[in-house]
Coordinates of C-alpha atoms in Angstrom, one line a residue:
X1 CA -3.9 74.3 62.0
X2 CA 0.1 73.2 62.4
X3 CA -1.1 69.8 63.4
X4 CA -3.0 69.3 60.1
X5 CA -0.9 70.9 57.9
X6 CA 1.8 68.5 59.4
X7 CA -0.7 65.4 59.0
X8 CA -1.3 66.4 55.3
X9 CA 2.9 66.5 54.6
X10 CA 2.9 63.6 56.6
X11 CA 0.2 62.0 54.0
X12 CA 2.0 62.9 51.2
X13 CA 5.3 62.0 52.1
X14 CA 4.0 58.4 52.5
X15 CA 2.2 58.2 48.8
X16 CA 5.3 59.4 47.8
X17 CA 7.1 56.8 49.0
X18 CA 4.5 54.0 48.5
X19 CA 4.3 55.5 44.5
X20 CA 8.4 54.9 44.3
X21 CA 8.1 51.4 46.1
X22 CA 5.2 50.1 43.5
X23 CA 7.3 51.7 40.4
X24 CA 10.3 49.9 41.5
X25 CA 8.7 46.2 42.0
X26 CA 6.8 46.9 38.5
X27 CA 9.7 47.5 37.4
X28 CA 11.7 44.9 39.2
X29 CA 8.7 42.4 37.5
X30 CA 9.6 43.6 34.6
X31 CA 13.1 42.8 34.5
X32 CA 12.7 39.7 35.7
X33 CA 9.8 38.8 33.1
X34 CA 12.1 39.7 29.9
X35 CA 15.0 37.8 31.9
X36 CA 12.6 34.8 31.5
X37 CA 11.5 35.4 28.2
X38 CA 14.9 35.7 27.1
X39 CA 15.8 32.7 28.8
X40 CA 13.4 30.4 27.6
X41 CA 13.3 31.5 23.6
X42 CA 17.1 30.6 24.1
X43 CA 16.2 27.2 25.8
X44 CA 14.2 26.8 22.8
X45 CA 16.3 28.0 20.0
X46 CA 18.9 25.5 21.7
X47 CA 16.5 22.6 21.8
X48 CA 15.1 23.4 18.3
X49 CA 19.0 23.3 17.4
X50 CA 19.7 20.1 18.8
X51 CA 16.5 18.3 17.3
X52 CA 17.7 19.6 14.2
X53 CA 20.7 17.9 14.3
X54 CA 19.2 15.1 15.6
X55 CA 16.7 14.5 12.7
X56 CA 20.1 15.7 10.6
X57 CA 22.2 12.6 12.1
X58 CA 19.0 9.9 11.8
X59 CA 19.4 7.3 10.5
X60 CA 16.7 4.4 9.7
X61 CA 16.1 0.6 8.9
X62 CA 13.2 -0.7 6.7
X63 CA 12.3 -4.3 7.1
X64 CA 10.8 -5.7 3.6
X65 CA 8.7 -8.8 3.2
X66 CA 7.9 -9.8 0.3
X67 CA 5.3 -13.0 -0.5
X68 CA 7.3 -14.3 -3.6
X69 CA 9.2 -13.0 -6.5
X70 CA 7.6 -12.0 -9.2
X71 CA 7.2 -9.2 -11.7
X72 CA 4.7 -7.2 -10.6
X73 CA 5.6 -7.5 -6.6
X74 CA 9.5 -7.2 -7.5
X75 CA 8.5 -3.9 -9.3
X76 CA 6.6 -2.7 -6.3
X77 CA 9.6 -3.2 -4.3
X78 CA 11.9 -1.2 -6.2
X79 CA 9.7 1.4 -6.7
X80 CA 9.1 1.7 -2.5
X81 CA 13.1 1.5 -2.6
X82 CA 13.9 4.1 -5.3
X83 CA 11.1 6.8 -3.2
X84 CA 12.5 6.3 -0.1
X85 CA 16.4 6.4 -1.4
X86 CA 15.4 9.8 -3.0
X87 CA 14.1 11.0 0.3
X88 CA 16.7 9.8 2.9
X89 CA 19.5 9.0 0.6
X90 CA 22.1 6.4 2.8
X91 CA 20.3 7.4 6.2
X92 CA 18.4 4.6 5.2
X93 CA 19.1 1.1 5.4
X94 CA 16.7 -1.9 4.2
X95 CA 16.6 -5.3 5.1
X96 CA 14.9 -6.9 2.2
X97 CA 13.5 -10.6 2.7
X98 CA 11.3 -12.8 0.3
X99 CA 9.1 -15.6 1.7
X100 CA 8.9 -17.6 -1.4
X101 CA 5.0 -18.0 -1.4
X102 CA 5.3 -19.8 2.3
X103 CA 2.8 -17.7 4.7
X104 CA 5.0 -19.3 7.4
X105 CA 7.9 -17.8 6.1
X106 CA 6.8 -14.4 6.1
X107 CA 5.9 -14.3 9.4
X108 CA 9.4 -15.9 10.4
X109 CA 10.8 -13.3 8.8
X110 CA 8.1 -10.2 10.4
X111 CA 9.5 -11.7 13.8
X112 CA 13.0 -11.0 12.7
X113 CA 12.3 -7.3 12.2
X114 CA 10.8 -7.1 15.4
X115 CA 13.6 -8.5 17.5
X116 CA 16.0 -6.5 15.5
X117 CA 13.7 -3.3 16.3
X118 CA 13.4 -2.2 12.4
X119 CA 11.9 1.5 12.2
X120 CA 9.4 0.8 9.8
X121 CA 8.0 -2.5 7.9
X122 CA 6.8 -3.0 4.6
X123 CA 4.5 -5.8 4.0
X124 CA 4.2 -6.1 -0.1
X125 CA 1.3 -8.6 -0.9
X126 CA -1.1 -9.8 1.5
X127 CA -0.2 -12.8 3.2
X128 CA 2.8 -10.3 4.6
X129 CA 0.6 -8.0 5.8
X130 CA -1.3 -10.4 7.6
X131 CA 1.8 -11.6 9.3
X132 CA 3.0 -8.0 10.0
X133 CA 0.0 -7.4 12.0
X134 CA -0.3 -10.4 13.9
X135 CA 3.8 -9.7 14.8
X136 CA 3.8 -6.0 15.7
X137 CA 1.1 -3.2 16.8
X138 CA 3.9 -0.9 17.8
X139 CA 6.3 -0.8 14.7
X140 CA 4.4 0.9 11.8
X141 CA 4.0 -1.1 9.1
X142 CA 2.9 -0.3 5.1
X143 CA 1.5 -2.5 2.8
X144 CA 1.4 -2.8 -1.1
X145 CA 0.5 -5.0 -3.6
X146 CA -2.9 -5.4 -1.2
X147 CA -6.3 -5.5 -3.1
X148 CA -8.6 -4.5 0.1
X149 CA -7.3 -4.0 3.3
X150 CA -11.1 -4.3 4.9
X151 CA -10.8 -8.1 3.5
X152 CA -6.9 -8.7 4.3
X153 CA -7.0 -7.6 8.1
X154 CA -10.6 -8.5 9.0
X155 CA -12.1 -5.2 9.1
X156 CA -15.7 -5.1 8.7
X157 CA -17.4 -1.8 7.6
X158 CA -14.0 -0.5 6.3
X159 CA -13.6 3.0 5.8
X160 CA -10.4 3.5 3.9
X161 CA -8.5 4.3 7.0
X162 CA -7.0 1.1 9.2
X163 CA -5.8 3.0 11.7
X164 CA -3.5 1.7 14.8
X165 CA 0.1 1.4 13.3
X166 CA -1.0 0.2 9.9
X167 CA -1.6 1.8 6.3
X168 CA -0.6 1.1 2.7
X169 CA -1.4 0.9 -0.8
X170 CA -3.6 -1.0 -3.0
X171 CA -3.4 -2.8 -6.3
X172 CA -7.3 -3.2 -6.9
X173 CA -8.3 -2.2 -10.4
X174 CA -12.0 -1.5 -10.7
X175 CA -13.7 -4.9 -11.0
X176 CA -16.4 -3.9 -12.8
X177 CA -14.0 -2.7 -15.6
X178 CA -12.2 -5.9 -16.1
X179 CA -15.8 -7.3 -16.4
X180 CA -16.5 -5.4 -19.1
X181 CA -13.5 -6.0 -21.3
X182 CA -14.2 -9.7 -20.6
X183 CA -17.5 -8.8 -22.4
X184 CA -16.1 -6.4 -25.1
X185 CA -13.0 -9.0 -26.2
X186 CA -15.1 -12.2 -26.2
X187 CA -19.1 -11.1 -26.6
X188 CA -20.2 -14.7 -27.9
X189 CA -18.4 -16.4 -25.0
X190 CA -21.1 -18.5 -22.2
X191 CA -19.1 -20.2 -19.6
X192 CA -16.4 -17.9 -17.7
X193 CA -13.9 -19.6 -15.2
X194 CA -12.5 -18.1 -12.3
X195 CA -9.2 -19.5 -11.8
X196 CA -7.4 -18.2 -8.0
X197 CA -5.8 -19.5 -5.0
X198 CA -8.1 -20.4 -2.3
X199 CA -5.5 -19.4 0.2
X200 CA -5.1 -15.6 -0.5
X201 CA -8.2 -14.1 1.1
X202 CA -8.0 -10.7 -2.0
X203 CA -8.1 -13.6 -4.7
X204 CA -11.4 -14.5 -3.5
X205 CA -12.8 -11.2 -3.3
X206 CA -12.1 -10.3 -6.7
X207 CA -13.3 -13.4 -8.2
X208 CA -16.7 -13.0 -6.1
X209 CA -17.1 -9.4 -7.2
X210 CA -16.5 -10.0 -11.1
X211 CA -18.5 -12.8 -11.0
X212 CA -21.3 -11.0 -9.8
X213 CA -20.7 -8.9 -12.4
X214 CA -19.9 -11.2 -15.4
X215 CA -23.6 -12.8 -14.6
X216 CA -25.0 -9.6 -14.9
X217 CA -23.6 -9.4 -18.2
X218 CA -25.3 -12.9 -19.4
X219 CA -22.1 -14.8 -18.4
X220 CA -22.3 -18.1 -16.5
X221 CA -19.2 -18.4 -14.5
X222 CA -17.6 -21.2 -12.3
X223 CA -15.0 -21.3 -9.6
X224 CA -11.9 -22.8 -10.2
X225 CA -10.4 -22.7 -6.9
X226 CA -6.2 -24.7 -6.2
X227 CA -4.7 -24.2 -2.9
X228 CA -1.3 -23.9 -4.0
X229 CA 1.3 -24.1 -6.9
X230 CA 1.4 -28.3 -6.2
X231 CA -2.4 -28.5 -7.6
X232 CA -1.9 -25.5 -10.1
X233 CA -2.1 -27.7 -13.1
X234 CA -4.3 -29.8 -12.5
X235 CA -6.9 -27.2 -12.0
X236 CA -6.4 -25.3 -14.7
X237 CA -6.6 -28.4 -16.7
X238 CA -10.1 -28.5 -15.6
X239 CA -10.6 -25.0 -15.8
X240 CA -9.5 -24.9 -19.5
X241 CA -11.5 -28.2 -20.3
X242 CA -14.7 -26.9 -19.0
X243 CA -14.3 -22.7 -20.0
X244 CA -14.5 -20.6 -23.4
X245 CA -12.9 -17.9 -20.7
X246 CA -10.8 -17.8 -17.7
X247 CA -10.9 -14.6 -15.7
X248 CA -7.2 -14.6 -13.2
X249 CA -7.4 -12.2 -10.6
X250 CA -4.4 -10.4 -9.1
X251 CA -3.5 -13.7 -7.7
X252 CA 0.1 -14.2 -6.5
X253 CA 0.4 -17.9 -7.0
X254 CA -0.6 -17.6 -10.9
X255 CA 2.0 -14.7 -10.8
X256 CA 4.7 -17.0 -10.0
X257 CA 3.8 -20.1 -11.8
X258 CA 2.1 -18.4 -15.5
X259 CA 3.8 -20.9 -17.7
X260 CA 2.0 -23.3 -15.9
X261 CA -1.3 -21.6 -17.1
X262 CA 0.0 -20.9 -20.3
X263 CA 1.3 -24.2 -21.0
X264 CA -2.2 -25.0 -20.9
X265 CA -4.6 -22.7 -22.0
X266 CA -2.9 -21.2 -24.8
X267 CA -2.5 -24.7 -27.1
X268 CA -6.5 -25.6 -25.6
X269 CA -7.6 -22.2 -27.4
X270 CA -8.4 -20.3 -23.9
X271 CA -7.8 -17.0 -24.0
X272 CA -6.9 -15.5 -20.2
X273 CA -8.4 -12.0 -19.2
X274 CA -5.6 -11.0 -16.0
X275 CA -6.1 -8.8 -13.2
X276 CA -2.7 -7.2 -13.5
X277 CA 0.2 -7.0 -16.4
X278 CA 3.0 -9.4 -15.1
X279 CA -0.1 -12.4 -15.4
X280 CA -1.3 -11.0 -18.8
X281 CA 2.4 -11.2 -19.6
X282 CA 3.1 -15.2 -18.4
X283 CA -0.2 -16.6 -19.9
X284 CA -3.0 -13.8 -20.4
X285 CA -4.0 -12.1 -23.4
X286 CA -5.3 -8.6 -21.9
X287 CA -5.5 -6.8 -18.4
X288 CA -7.0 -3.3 -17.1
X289 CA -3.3 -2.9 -15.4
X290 CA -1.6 -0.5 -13.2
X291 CA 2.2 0.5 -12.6
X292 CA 3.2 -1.6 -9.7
X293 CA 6.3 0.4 -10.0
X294 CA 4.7 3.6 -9.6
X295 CA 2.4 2.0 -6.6
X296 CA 5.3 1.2 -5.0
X297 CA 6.5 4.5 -5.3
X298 CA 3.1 6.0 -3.4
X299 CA 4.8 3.5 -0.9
X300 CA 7.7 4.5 -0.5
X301 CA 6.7 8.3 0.0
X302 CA 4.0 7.3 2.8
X303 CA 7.0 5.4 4.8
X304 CA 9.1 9.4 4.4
X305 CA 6.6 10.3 6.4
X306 CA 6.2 8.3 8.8
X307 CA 9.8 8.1 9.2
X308 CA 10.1 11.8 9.4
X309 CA 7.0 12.4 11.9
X310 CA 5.6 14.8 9.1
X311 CA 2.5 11.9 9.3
X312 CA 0.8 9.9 11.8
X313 CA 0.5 6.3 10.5
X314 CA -2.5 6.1 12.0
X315 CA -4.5 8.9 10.5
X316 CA -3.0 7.9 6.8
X317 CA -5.6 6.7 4.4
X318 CA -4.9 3.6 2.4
X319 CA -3.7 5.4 -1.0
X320 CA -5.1 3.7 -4.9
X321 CA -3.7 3.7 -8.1
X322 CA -4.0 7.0 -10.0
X323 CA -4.9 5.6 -13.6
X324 CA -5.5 1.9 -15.3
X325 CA -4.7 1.0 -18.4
X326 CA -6.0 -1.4 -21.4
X327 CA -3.0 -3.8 -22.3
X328 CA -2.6 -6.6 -24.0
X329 CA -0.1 -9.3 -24.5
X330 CA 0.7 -9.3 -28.7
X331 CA 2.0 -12.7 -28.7
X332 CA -0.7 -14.7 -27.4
X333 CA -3.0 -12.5 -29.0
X334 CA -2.0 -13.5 -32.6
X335 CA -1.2 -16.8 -31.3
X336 CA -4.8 -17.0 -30.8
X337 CA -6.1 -14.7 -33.4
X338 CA -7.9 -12.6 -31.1
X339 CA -7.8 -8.6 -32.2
X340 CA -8.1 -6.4 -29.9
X341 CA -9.4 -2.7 -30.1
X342 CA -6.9 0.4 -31.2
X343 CA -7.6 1.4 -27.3
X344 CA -5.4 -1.5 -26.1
X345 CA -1.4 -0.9 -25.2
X346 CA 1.0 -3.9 -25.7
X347 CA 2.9 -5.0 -23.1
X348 CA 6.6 -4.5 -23.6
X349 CA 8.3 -7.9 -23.8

């Protein structure tokens, strides 16, 4: 009886002891677990800090290239400018470069950037984006003043989404649109000609697409194709000789050289329907146009982004104009007699 009554005190003594050992390691665990916790939210906070005053002390340099100068691209320019200066105020810095209509030129400048290790590119009108993506897949790059990205870069099937290090904006007004105001200013007219630049891949898109629909519209139309500014004249010498319309698309050679066309089509008697307002201003007498300022704008806020990491450049889908416009140019208008309906804005001279 003393020997199990010993054995069961015995027994007792040892749960006891084993009950105390577990509470102090749980509680030991404990300790050491909120120790940790504590430690890393303050790593944390501290790094959070720091990246904050990191982002707070960033600074940034925007590479430009732009094809040529001319209204509608210089207004693109100043608009991407004016959205990112809101933004990042003088963190920013911008290293602004025009090619001068040379393809060459802009990817002599492109280069430039990417020795100097720019943060971000902008590529306004297409031959500069081409050249941005043949000189970087690394820096991220954002074009404007771009008709169709699937045509610039070579992308067939496109979705609206380049993807890699490439997004942007585009200047296409619908096609089918400028068609039919074609059709609703000149209703008697036959022959339509397509005056571009064989050498800016968007130029021929358009032309091909309203063409197609001009002829569905009755219209016969014919390509008048120049290669660049040196055969300008002579082409739309033909062109004028041999249309009652010419149909301009947003082509940046015309941009640059409309009193060339003018010089010839308004004293022929042929009116010019242009694909954006800075043509229809030089030598057209009505456009379906967009605010290339604005556009530039939609620019400017996508490169904020990217900038700022609030955006992957990848992911960002390529971003349209919000609303078109029926304009018309009132001095070639009643230079040429032509009235247009109450629906039409004049271009501000």
């Amino acid at each position: 009886m003393k020997k199990r009554l010993l054995s069961l005190v015995l027994a007792g003594t040892m749960a006891l002891s084993m009950t105390a050992c577990g509470s102090k390691e749980a509680a030991e665990t404990t300790a050491a677990a909120t120790t940790a916790a504590a430690e890393t939210t303050a790593a944390e906070t501290t790094a959070a800090a720091e990246t904050t005053a990191a982002d707070d002390d960033a600074s940034y340099t925007i590479g430009i290239c732009q094809l040529v100068q001319h209204v509608a691209l210089d207004a693109a320019t100043q608009g991407f400018k004016d959205a990112v200066t809101e933004a990042l105020g003088d963190k920013v810095t911008f290293d602004e470069q025009n090619a001068q209509g040379d393809s060459n030129t802009c990817s002599t400048i492109i280069n430039s950037f990417v020795s100097s290790g720019v943060d971000l590119i902008m590529a306004n009108a297409t031959p500069a984006l081409q050249a941005a993506q043949a000189g970087t897949n690394e820096i991220p790059i954002l074009g404007t003043s771009v008709t169709e990205y699937g045509v610039a870069l070579g992308i067939d099937g496109f979705d609206g989404t380049v993807g890699g290090n490439i997004s942007g904006t585009s200047d296409l007004a619908p096609l089918d649109e400028q068609a039919a105001m074609l059709k609703e200013l000149f209703p008697d007219a036959k022959k339509v000609g397509l005056l571009y630049c064989s050498a800016e891949a968007n130029s021929q898109y358009q032309v091909d697409t309203v063409k197609a629909a001009l002829e569905e519209l009755g219209y016969t139309c014919e390509y008048y194709a120049f290669s660049d500014s040196n055969d300008l004249s002579t082409i739309a010498t033909k062109a004028a000789s041999e249309s009652e319309v010419i149909y301009v698309p947003t082509d940046n050679t015309v941009a640059a050289n409309t009193e060339i066309v003018n010089n010839i089509c308004q004293p022929a008697g042929i009116p010019v329907i242009a694909g954006e307002e800075g043509i229809c201003a030089g030598c057209g007498v009505a456009t379906l146009s967009i605010s290339y300022y604005d556009l530039g704008v939609a620019t400017g806020k996508m490169a904020v982004k990217v900038l700022t990491g609030e955006a992957d450049i990848s992911e960002m889908p390529i971003e349209y104009a919000p609303q078109f416009t029926k304009k018309y140019n009132k001095a070639i208008c009643e230079a040429m007699n032509i009235t247009v309906p109450d629906d039409y804005v004049a271009i501000e001279e």
